Short mmCIF file of C-alpha atoms and ligand atoms in Angstrom, two decimals:
data_model
loop_
_atom_site.label_atom_id
_atom_site.label_comp_id
_atom_site.label_asym_id
_atom_site.label_seq_id
_atom_site.Cartn_x
_atom_site.Cartn_y
_atom_site.Cartn_z
CA MET F 259 167.98 116.48 45.07
CA GLU F 260 165.26 114.97 42.57
CA ARG F 261 162.41 113.08 43.25
CA ALA F 262 161.84 109.44 41.45
CA ASN F 263 159.37 109.50 39.08
CA ALA F 264 156.22 107.71 40.34
CA TRP F 265 155.10 105.97 37.12
CA GLN F 266 158.47 103.47 37.42
CA LYS F 267 156.43 101.63 40.44
CA TYR F 268 153.40 100.60 38.48
CA THR F 269 155.69 98.65 35.23
CA SER F 270 153.61 95.53 35.43
CA LYS F 271 150.22 95.50 33.90
CA LYS F 272 148.34 94.47 37.30
CA ASP F 273 149.51 97.48 38.92
CA LEU F 274 149.41 99.93 36.10
CA LYS F 275 145.55 98.81 36.76
CA LYS F 276 145.14 99.86 39.71
CA VAL F 277 146.02 103.43 39.30
CA MET F 278 143.95 103.80 36.15
CA ASP F 279 140.89 102.18 37.47
CA PHE F 280 141.11 104.77 40.78
CA GLY F 281 141.69 107.36 38.21
CA GLU F 282 138.75 106.13 35.62
CA ASN F 283 136.63 106.26 38.92
CA TYR F 284 138.05 109.88 39.87
CA ARG F 285 136.98 111.13 36.53
CA GLN F 286 133.39 109.94 36.71
CA PHE F 287 132.98 111.74 40.35
CA LEU F 288 134.64 114.81 38.48
CA SER F 289 132.29 114.88 35.33
CA LYS F 290 129.42 114.64 37.94
CA SER F 291 130.23 117.05 40.79
CA LYS F 292 130.58 120.24 39.75
CA THR F 293 129.55 122.15 42.72
CA GLU F 294 130.11 121.48 46.27
CA ARG F 295 126.39 120.72 47.40
CA GLU F 296 127.16 117.68 44.50
CA CYS F 297 130.28 116.55 46.30
CA VAL F 298 128.63 116.30 49.43
CA ALA F 299 125.47 114.29 47.86
CA PHE F 300 127.84 111.68 45.84
CA PHE F 301 130.19 111.67 49.24
CA GLU F 302 127.13 111.04 51.13
CA LYS F 303 125.50 108.26 49.12
CA LYS F 304 129.02 106.58 48.95
CA ALA F 305 129.75 106.95 52.95
CA LYS F 306 126.11 105.32 53.12
CA ALA F 307 126.76 102.67 50.92
CA ALA F 308 130.09 101.50 52.82
CA GLY F 309 128.35 101.78 56.52
CA TYR F 310 128.91 104.81 57.78
CA ILE F 311 125.80 106.49 59.42
CA ASN F 312 124.70 110.46 59.76
CA ILE F 313 125.70 111.78 63.00
CA GLU F 314 122.44 113.69 63.26
CA ASP F 315 120.42 109.92 63.19
CA ALA F 316 122.50 109.07 66.02
CA ILE F 317 122.06 111.97 68.47
CA LYS F 318 118.31 111.38 67.70
CA GLU F 319 118.77 107.70 68.57
CA GLY F 320 120.87 108.28 71.59
CA LYS F 321 123.24 105.78 70.04
CA LYS F 322 126.59 105.20 71.64
CA LEU F 323 129.34 104.98 69.23
CA LYS F 324 132.41 102.50 70.00
CA ALA F 325 136.02 101.82 68.32
CA GLY F 326 135.42 100.70 64.45
CA ASP F 327 132.19 102.53 64.04
CA ARG F 328 131.71 104.91 60.83
CA VAL F 329 129.96 108.26 61.02
CA TYR F 330 129.55 111.37 58.95
CA ALA F 331 128.24 114.75 59.76
CA ILE F 332 127.16 117.06 57.02
CA ASN F 333 126.62 121.19 57.44
CA LYS F 334 124.03 122.82 55.24
CA GLY F 335 124.46 120.40 52.11
CA LYS F 336 127.94 122.09 51.29
CA MET F 337 130.55 120.55 53.90
CA MET F 338 131.20 117.47 55.35
CA ALA F 339 132.95 115.70 58.11
CA ILE F 340 133.30 111.80 57.92
CA PHE F 341 134.94 110.02 60.63
CA ASN F 342 136.67 106.38 61.22
CA ILE F 343 136.27 106.14 65.17
CA GLY F 344 139.49 104.94 66.49
CA THR F 345 140.26 102.51 69.53
CA GLU F 346 142.18 105.01 71.64
CA SER F 347 140.48 107.90 73.17
CA LEU F 348 139.55 111.31 70.93
CA GLU F 349 141.48 113.15 73.63
CA ALA F 350 145.05 111.62 72.10
CA GLY F 351 143.50 113.67 69.21
CA LEU F 352 142.74 112.66 65.18
CA ASN F 353 144.74 112.18 62.12
CA ILE F 354 142.26 114.65 59.66
CA LEU F 355 142.84 114.73 55.85
CA GLY F 356 141.55 118.36 54.84
CA ALA F 357 140.45 119.16 51.75
CA HIS F 358 138.39 121.65 49.99
CA ILE F 359 135.26 120.87 47.69
CA ASP F 360 134.63 124.56 46.19
CA SER F 361 136.09 125.77 42.92
CA PRO F 362 136.51 128.99 40.66
CA ARG F 363 133.22 129.74 38.69
CA MET F 364 130.68 132.09 38.12
CA ASP F 365 127.21 132.66 40.33
CA LEU F 366 124.38 134.07 39.15
CA LYS F 367 123.68 137.47 40.46
CA GLN F 368 120.21 138.28 42.70
CA ASN F 369 118.42 139.80 40.34
CA PRO F 370 120.40 138.30 36.79
CA LEU F 371 118.10 138.03 34.00
CA TYR F 372 117.66 140.72 31.63
CA GLU F 373 117.35 141.66 27.86
CA ASP F 374 119.86 143.51 25.05
CA SER F 375 119.57 144.12 21.85
CA ASP F 376 117.19 140.69 21.50
CA ILE F 377 119.44 138.44 23.30
CA ALA F 378 118.63 137.30 27.04
CA PHE F 379 121.74 137.13 29.40
CA PHE F 380 122.29 136.04 32.91
CA ASP F 381 124.50 138.36 35.07
CA THR F 382 127.15 136.70 36.66
CA HIS F 383 129.62 137.73 39.62
CA TYR F 384 132.75 135.21 39.38
CA TYR F 385 134.23 133.72 42.65
CA GLY F 386 137.33 132.75 43.63
CA GLY F 387 140.54 133.92 41.18
CA ILE F 388 139.93 133.71 37.42
CA LYS F 389 141.70 134.96 34.43
CA LYS F 390 138.04 135.81 33.09
CA TYR F 391 139.26 135.93 29.36
CA GLN F 392 139.72 131.98 29.69
CA TRP F 393 136.10 131.75 30.45
CA VAL F 394 134.40 133.10 27.27
CA THR F 395 133.47 131.01 24.09
CA ILE F 396 133.41 128.02 25.73
CA PRO F 397 130.00 125.62 26.56
CA LEU F 398 128.84 126.20 30.11
CA ALA F 399 126.33 124.61 32.36
CA LEU F 400 123.87 126.11 35.28
CA HIS F 401 124.03 123.69 38.66
CA GLY F 402 122.45 124.26 41.55
CA VAL F 403 119.63 125.09 43.59
CA VAL F 404 116.38 127.79 43.43
CA VAL F 405 114.75 127.98 46.81
CA LYS F 406 111.24 128.90 46.93
CA LYS F 407 109.34 131.20 49.55
CA SER F 408 107.69 127.62 50.75
CA GLY F 409 111.13 126.42 51.44
CA GLU F 410 110.76 124.04 48.62
CA VAL F 411 114.00 123.15 47.04
CA ILE F 412 114.41 123.38 43.13
CA ASN F 413 117.88 121.30 41.85
CA VAL F 414 119.40 122.96 38.63
CA ASN F 415 121.40 120.94 36.37
CA ILE F 416 121.55 121.61 32.63
CA GLY F 417 124.12 121.40 29.70
CA GLU F 418 125.97 117.95 31.07
CA GLU F 419 123.30 115.63 28.93
CA GLU F 420 124.15 115.10 25.28
CA SER F 421 120.45 116.82 24.84
CA ASP F 422 120.68 119.25 26.77
CA PRO F 423 121.55 122.91 25.64
CA VAL F 424 124.49 124.85 26.80
CA PHE F 425 125.38 128.57 27.59
CA GLY F 426 127.70 130.71 26.66
CA ILE F 427 129.67 133.91 26.80
CA SER F 428 130.69 136.24 24.24
CA ASP F 429 133.64 137.44 22.83
CA LEU F 430 134.82 140.45 20.50
CA LEU F 431 135.65 138.94 16.72
CA ILE F 432 139.25 139.70 16.07
CA HIS F 433 138.41 142.01 13.43
CA LEU F 434 137.24 144.69 15.60
CA ALA F 435 139.40 143.50 18.87
CA ALA F 436 142.62 146.38 17.93
CA ASP F 437 141.82 148.03 21.18
CA GLN F 438 141.18 144.56 23.11
CA MET F 439 144.26 143.29 22.23
CA ASP F 440 146.39 145.83 22.87
CA LYS F 441 144.99 145.93 26.71
CA LYS F 442 146.49 144.15 29.71
CA GLY F 443 145.72 140.53 30.74
CA SER F 444 143.26 141.41 33.42
CA LYS F 445 141.54 144.11 31.21
CA VAL F 446 141.01 141.92 28.17
CA VAL F 447 137.54 140.69 29.56
CA GLU F 448 136.33 142.43 32.60
CA GLY F 449 134.27 141.58 35.90
CA GLU F 450 131.33 142.82 34.43
CA ASP F 451 131.60 141.81 31.08
CA LEU F 452 130.72 137.90 31.98
CA ASN F 453 126.97 137.61 31.13
CA VAL F 454 125.80 134.20 29.59
CA ILE F 455 123.57 134.07 26.70
CA VAL F 456 120.69 132.21 28.25
CA GLY F 457 117.89 132.97 24.98
CA SER F 458 117.37 134.69 21.67
CA ILE F 459 113.05 133.88 20.95
CA PRO F 460 110.88 137.05 21.69
CA GLY F 461 107.51 136.21 22.08
CA PHE F 462 104.46 137.91 19.98
CA ASP F 463 101.43 139.25 21.21
CA LYS F 464 98.23 138.83 19.25
CA ASP F 465 98.84 141.76 16.93
CA ASN F 466 102.02 139.58 16.21
CA LYS F 467 104.29 142.71 17.82
CA LYS F 468 107.30 142.04 19.74
CA GLU F 469 106.29 143.20 23.26
CA LYS F 470 108.72 144.97 25.39
CA ASP F 471 111.42 142.39 27.16
CA ALA F 472 109.88 139.38 25.12
CA VAL F 473 113.32 137.57 24.59
CA LYS F 474 113.29 137.42 28.75
CA ASN F 475 109.87 136.79 29.67
CA ASN F 476 110.02 133.81 26.85
CA VAL F 477 112.79 132.65 29.00
CA LEU F 478 110.94 133.02 32.12
CA LYS F 479 107.85 131.30 30.45
CA LEU F 480 110.42 128.13 29.76
CA LEU F 481 111.48 128.28 33.17
CA LYS F 482 108.09 128.26 34.71
CA GLU F 483 107.45 125.20 32.71
CA LYS F 484 110.26 122.95 33.16
CA TYR F 485 111.48 123.40 36.75
CA ASP F 486 108.09 126.27 38.11
CA PHE F 487 109.90 128.76 39.41
CA GLU F 488 109.63 132.75 38.42
CA GLU F 489 111.92 135.27 38.40
CA GLU F 490 111.67 136.43 42.03
CA ASP F 491 112.82 133.40 43.08
CA PHE F 492 116.34 133.97 41.64
CA ILE F 493 116.58 135.99 44.76
CA SER F 494 116.77 132.44 46.66
CA ALA F 495 119.05 130.81 44.23
CA GLU F 496 122.54 129.41 44.32
CA ILE F 497 123.36 128.66 40.70
CA GLU F 498 127.07 128.19 39.45
CA VAL F 499 128.05 128.82 36.18
CA VAL F 500 130.44 126.04 35.64
CA PRO F 501 132.19 124.45 32.00
CA ALA F 502 129.89 122.11 30.78
CA GLY F 503 131.14 118.28 29.86
CA ALA F 504 132.38 115.16 31.32
CA ALA F 505 136.47 115.38 32.29
CA ARG F 506 138.44 113.14 29.85
CA ASP F 507 141.25 111.60 29.53
CA PHE F 508 144.47 113.45 28.44
CA GLY F 509 146.98 112.32 26.26
CA PHE F 510 148.12 109.10 24.07
CA ASP F 511 149.38 107.23 27.11
CA ARG F 512 145.80 108.19 29.06
CA SER F 513 148.40 109.43 31.95
CA MET F 514 146.64 112.38 32.93
CA ILE F 515 142.67 114.00 33.60
CA LEU F 516 141.66 117.41 31.88
CA GLY F 517 138.79 118.36 33.72
CA TYR F 518 137.18 121.46 35.86
CA GLY F 519 137.86 121.75 39.59
CA HIS F 520 140.38 119.52 40.21
CA ASP F 521 141.44 122.30 42.97
CA ASP F 522 140.46 120.90 45.33
CA ARG F 523 138.43 117.75 44.22
CA VAL F 524 141.60 116.00 43.60
CA CYS F 525 142.49 115.78 46.79
CA ALA F 526 139.09 115.73 48.46
CA TYR F 527 138.11 112.58 46.68
CA PRO F 528 141.48 110.27 47.57
CA SER F 529 141.20 112.17 51.07
CA PHE F 530 137.24 110.52 51.21
CA MET F 531 138.66 106.87 49.72
CA ALA F 532 141.31 106.84 52.26
CA LEU F 533 138.82 106.34 54.85
CA VAL F 534 135.98 104.32 52.84
CA ASP F 535 138.82 102.02 51.91
CA THR F 536 140.49 101.54 55.54
CA ARG F 537 138.84 98.89 57.18
CA GLU F 538 140.81 97.73 59.70
CA LYS F 539 140.58 99.60 63.17
CA LEU F 540 142.43 102.52 63.21
CA LYS F 541 144.13 103.68 66.64
CA LYS F 542 143.71 106.94 66.48
CA THR F 543 140.15 108.09 65.12
CA ALA F 544 140.60 109.54 61.26
CA CYS F 545 138.89 112.15 59.65
CA ALA F 546 138.25 113.39 56.21
CA LEU F 547 137.28 117.44 56.22
CA LEU F 548 135.83 118.42 53.40
CA VAL F 549 135.06 122.30 53.12
CA ASP F 550 133.70 124.38 51.35
CA LYS F 551 134.11 128.74 50.65
CA GLU F 552 138.20 128.28 50.11
CA GLU F 553 138.53 129.77 47.51
CA ILE F 554 137.04 133.00 48.68
CA GLY F 555 138.94 133.04 52.21
CA SER F 556 137.37 129.83 54.42
CA VAL F 557 134.86 132.23 55.38
CA GLY F 558 131.40 131.70 56.91
CA ALA F 559 129.47 128.58 58.15
CA THR F 560 130.36 126.17 55.47
CA GLY F 561 134.06 127.18 55.42
CA MET F 562 137.21 126.24 57.78
CA GLN F 563 136.80 129.19 59.93
CA SER F 564 133.19 127.80 61.07
CA LYS F 565 133.19 126.18 64.22
CA PHE F 566 131.11 122.98 62.64
CA PHE F 567 134.36 121.09 62.91
CA GLU F 568 135.06 121.87 66.71
CA ASN F 569 131.43 121.38 67.22
CA THR F 570 131.56 117.89 65.62
CA VAL F 571 134.41 116.62 67.29
CA ALA F 572 132.57 117.88 70.63
CA GLU F 573 129.33 115.82 69.02
CA LEU F 574 131.47 112.66 69.11
CA PHE F 575 132.69 112.98 72.44
CA ASP F 576 128.97 112.99 73.59
CA LEU F 577 128.01 110.01 71.70
CA LEU F 578 131.45 107.96 73.13
CA GLY F 579 130.19 109.04 76.66
CA ASP F 580 133.08 110.63 77.01
CA TYR F 581 132.53 114.79 76.70
CA SER F 582 134.39 117.21 78.53
CA GLU F 583 135.55 120.73 77.31
CA LEU F 584 138.70 120.06 78.67
CA LYS F 585 139.31 116.72 76.71
CA LEU F 586 138.09 118.70 73.44
CA ARG F 587 140.79 121.23 73.43
CA ARG F 588 143.05 118.20 74.30
CA ALA F 589 141.54 116.32 71.37
CA LEU F 590 142.16 119.28 68.82
CA THR F 591 145.86 120.40 70.25
CA ASN F 592 146.90 116.80 69.75
CA SER F 593 145.48 116.33 66.45
CA LYS F 594 147.56 116.01 63.27
CA VAL F 595 146.62 117.39 59.81
CA LEU F 596 147.28 116.96 55.97
CA SER F 597 145.86 120.26 54.97
CA SER F 598 145.75 119.16 51.28
CA ASP F 599 145.14 121.58 48.31
CA VAL F 600 146.40 121.51 44.94
CA SER F 601 149.98 122.37 43.85
CA ALA F 602 150.87 124.55 41.23
CA GLY F 603 152.91 121.51 38.64
CA PHE F 604 155.91 122.93 36.92
CA ASP F 605 154.86 123.69 33.49
CA PRO F 606 158.10 124.14 31.05
CA ASN F 607 155.69 126.59 28.97
CA TYR F 608 155.95 128.80 31.85
CA ALA F 609 159.34 128.06 33.55
CA SER F 610 160.64 131.54 34.48
CA VAL F 611 157.91 131.61 36.98
CA PHE F 612 158.99 128.80 38.66
CA GLU F 613 162.43 127.68 40.80
CA LYS F 614 163.36 123.96 39.43
CA ASN F 615 164.84 122.62 42.53
CA ASN F 616 161.67 123.32 44.65
CA SER F 617 158.97 123.02 42.14
CA ALA F 618 155.99 120.24 42.02
CA TYR F 619 156.34 117.92 39.03
CA LEU F 620 153.34 116.14 37.21
CA GLY F 621 154.03 111.95 37.97
CA ARG F 622 156.57 112.50 40.65
CA GLY F 623 153.88 111.73 43.57
CA LEU F 624 152.15 113.25 46.35
CA VAL F 625 153.35 116.89 47.25
CA PHE F 626 154.17 118.00 50.54
CA ASN F 627 154.82 122.16 51.27
CA LYS F 628 156.23 123.10 54.61
CA TYR F 629 155.22 126.62 53.79
CA THR F 630 152.99 128.43 51.27
CA GLY F 631 152.03 131.75 51.33
CA SER F 632 153.68 134.96 49.51
CA ARG F 633 156.02 137.84 49.89
CA GLY F 634 158.47 136.37 52.72
CA LYS F 635 155.84 132.94 54.05
CA SER F 636 153.36 135.62 54.60
CA GLY F 637 150.18 133.90 55.96
CA SER F 638 151.94 130.69 55.78
CA ASN F 639 151.59 127.61 58.11
CA ASP F 640 155.39 126.90 58.33
CA THR F 641 155.28 123.51 59.31
CA SER F 642 157.62 122.15 62.11
CA ALA F 643 160.82 120.38 61.36
CA GLU F 644 159.71 117.69 63.45
CA PHE F 645 156.66 117.22 61.78
CA VAL F 646 157.83 116.75 58.81
CA GLY F 647 160.82 114.35 59.77
CA GLU F 648 156.92 112.35 60.90
CA ILE F 649 155.60 112.79 57.46
CA ARG F 650 158.80 111.56 55.61
CA SER F 651 158.94 108.77 57.91
CA ILE F 652 155.34 107.61 56.89
CA MET F 653 155.26 108.16 54.03
CA ASP F 654 158.64 105.57 53.40
CA LYS F 655 156.85 103.26 55.45
CA ASP F 656 154.53 102.45 53.16
CA ASN F 657 156.80 103.51 49.75
CA VAL F 658 154.65 106.09 48.77
CA TYR F 659 156.25 108.61 46.14
CA TRP F 660 155.89 112.34 47.32
CA GLN F 661 157.82 115.31 46.76
CA THR F 662 158.17 118.57 47.96
CA ALA F 663 157.36 122.25 46.69
CA GLU F 664 157.09 125.68 47.11
CA LEU F 665 154.40 127.66 45.10
CA GLY F 666 156.55 129.64 42.57
CA LYS F 667 159.33 131.59 42.63
CA VAL F 668 160.34 133.71 45.88
CA ASP F 669 157.74 137.35 45.05
CA GLN F 670 156.28 135.70 41.66
CA GLY F 671 152.92 135.27 43.61
CA GLY F 672 151.59 133.20 46.14
CA GLY F 673 149.04 131.33 47.64
CA GLY F 674 146.94 129.97 51.15
CA THR F 675 145.10 127.55 52.19
CA ILE F 676 143.00 126.32 55.07
CA ALA F 677 146.30 124.92 56.74
CA TYR F 678 147.07 127.96 59.16
CA ILE F 679 143.25 127.52 60.53
CA MET F 680 143.99 124.63 61.23
CA GLY F 681 146.99 125.74 63.14
CA ASN F 682 145.25 128.02 64.85
CA TYR F 683 143.65 124.76 67.20
CA ASN F 684 147.41 123.81 68.07
CA MET F 685 147.24 121.02 65.52
CA GLN F 686 149.99 119.73 63.29
CA VAL F 687 149.38 120.68 59.78
CA ILE F 688 151.46 120.32 56.72
CA ASP F 689 150.22 121.52 53.47
CA SER F 690 150.01 118.47 51.12
CA GLY F 691 148.32 117.77 47.51
CA VAL F 692 148.38 116.98 43.67
CA PRO F 693 150.05 118.95 41.27
CA VAL F 694 148.36 120.64 38.73
CA LEU F 695 148.75 122.14 35.24
CA SER F 696 146.67 125.71 34.09
CA MET F 697 145.39 125.84 37.98
CA HIS F 698 141.80 127.93 38.22
CA ALA F 699 141.13 127.47 34.60
CA PRO F 700 138.22 126.09 32.96
CA CYS F 701 139.99 122.80 32.00
CA GLU F 702 143.00 121.86 34.67
CA VAL F 703 145.18 118.45 34.27
CA ILE F 704 146.32 115.99 36.99
CA SER F 705 148.31 113.15 36.41
CA LYS F 706 146.84 109.80 37.52
CA VAL F 707 149.80 108.78 39.22
CA ASP F 708 150.18 111.85 41.75
CA LEU F 709 146.26 111.17 42.31
CA TYR F 710 146.77 107.58 43.35
CA GLU F 711 150.36 108.05 45.13
CA ALA F 712 147.72 110.57 47.37
CA PHE F 713 145.40 108.12 48.08
CA LEU F 714 148.38 106.05 49.22
CA GLY F 715 149.97 108.66 51.34
CA TYR F 716 146.53 109.61 53.29
CA GLU F 717 146.37 105.74 53.98
CA ALA F 718 149.40 105.74 55.22
CA PHE F 719 148.99 109.35 57.38
CA ILE F 720 145.95 107.42 59.09
CA LYS F 721 147.53 104.24 60.03
CA TYR F 722 150.08 105.62 61.43
CA ALA F 723 150.03 109.32 62.56
MN1 MN J 1000 142.38 127.36 44.32
MN1 MN J 1001 142.52 124.94 46.23
#
C-alpha cells in the first residue's frame, strides 16, 4: 500500500503559504541554532514571549500552578522541557513530544591548539556517527563556550557573519592521492586527521626572528584580545566545530531545505511550536522534551537517561499541590510519547539499501516507525499494535498526512532513539519523525511539507491522545 504525497493537500495559494512560511521560520531557526545550548537559548526566548514561566522562578516564589498554565524547565543550558498544564490530574499521564537537539559534529579537544610547519591547528574529537571524509574542505564555524576559573562564561560564535573568518580541514590533493583513493571509506580521512586550520601568521621577536610556536602564540594573542581568554581556559571549554553558513531553500520549487543539524532539530522545532501554538486548554498536560546527547547514547546529566524529566514532573505535582510518589509513578506509566527523530528518506541514488514498501519518502508526511533497531530489531522499542491503532485514529482526525517506515533493509544497519528509555517508565511510545536525505552529513535535506505535517501531527497528538 502506497501513502499519498502531502503536497496534494496544499494546492491553493493560501494553504501553500502556511507550509512555506512555517518552513522559512524553521530555516531561520536552524541557521542560528547549531548547538544544543543555542537551541535551548532560542526556545527559552520564544517560550518567555509566549507566556511560559521558568519552573525555578515558580518554585522560588512559591507560586501555585493550575490548568492552562505554561511552564518550562532547563537542565544545565542543554536540555529543556516545556509544559502546557492540562485540566486533568497529572496522574492521568502526560502527552509527550520527545526530540533531541544535539547533532553530529567535531568538538575541540581539551588541549587543542598546536603548530606544525608554520600553520596553527585545533585538534578535535568527533561527536556522533560521521563519515569523516565529508567534513574536509568545507567552511567551518566555531560555536560554544569557554568557562574561566572565575566561573565567567564566554560565548564563542565565529564564522557565521559575512565579515567573519571561517575555518576548515584540508584534504590531500588528487595529484598525490593514489594511495588514499585505494583506501576504504572509513580510512580515507581518519579521526586524528580532523585538524582544523586556524592561523598562519607568526609573531616575530625584536631581532625580527621567528620564535618557536610563533604562529600558535599569535593565535593566542588574538584570542586574548578579542575574547579575553588564555590557552589554559580551553580545558574548561565546549567548542563545537560545525558547518558555517545559513540553511538554504533547496530545489527550483523551494520545496526542501538544505542545512546542518536537521537531525533532530527538524523534529524538536515543530514539537516546541505545537505546544506554543496550542492556546486551548488541553485535558492532558502536554510536554515537549528536548534532550541532549542522543547522538552518543543519551548518556549523562543532560541526556534522556538522566533523572531530569522524572524530577521535573515531581516538581510539577508539587506546584499543583498534589505531590505523592505513587501519583508520580502513575503519571509516568500513564504517559504517551511520540519519540521523534529523523527517518532515513528513500534515496533513489542508493535504492539497494532500502526496501521500497517500508521506506520513508520525502513529501509523504510524518513518519511512524513501529520499531527501529538492528539485526532482528535489537535495541528497539517495538510499539504495541494497540497504540499504533490509536495513533492512526488521532492522525486521521486532523487529516494529517503520515507514512510508516523502517530504517533500511533488514540487516543493512540500523539505529536507535530515545524511545526505549521512555519505554522503561512503562509509557506507551512510538518512534516518529521527518524523513531526511544525507543524514549525519554536514548538509542534510528535508521537505518543508513533511516538517509541516509533523507540526500538525504533533498538535493532533497533544489534543487527542
Ligand atoms: Mn542522528
Ligand atoms: Mn537523531
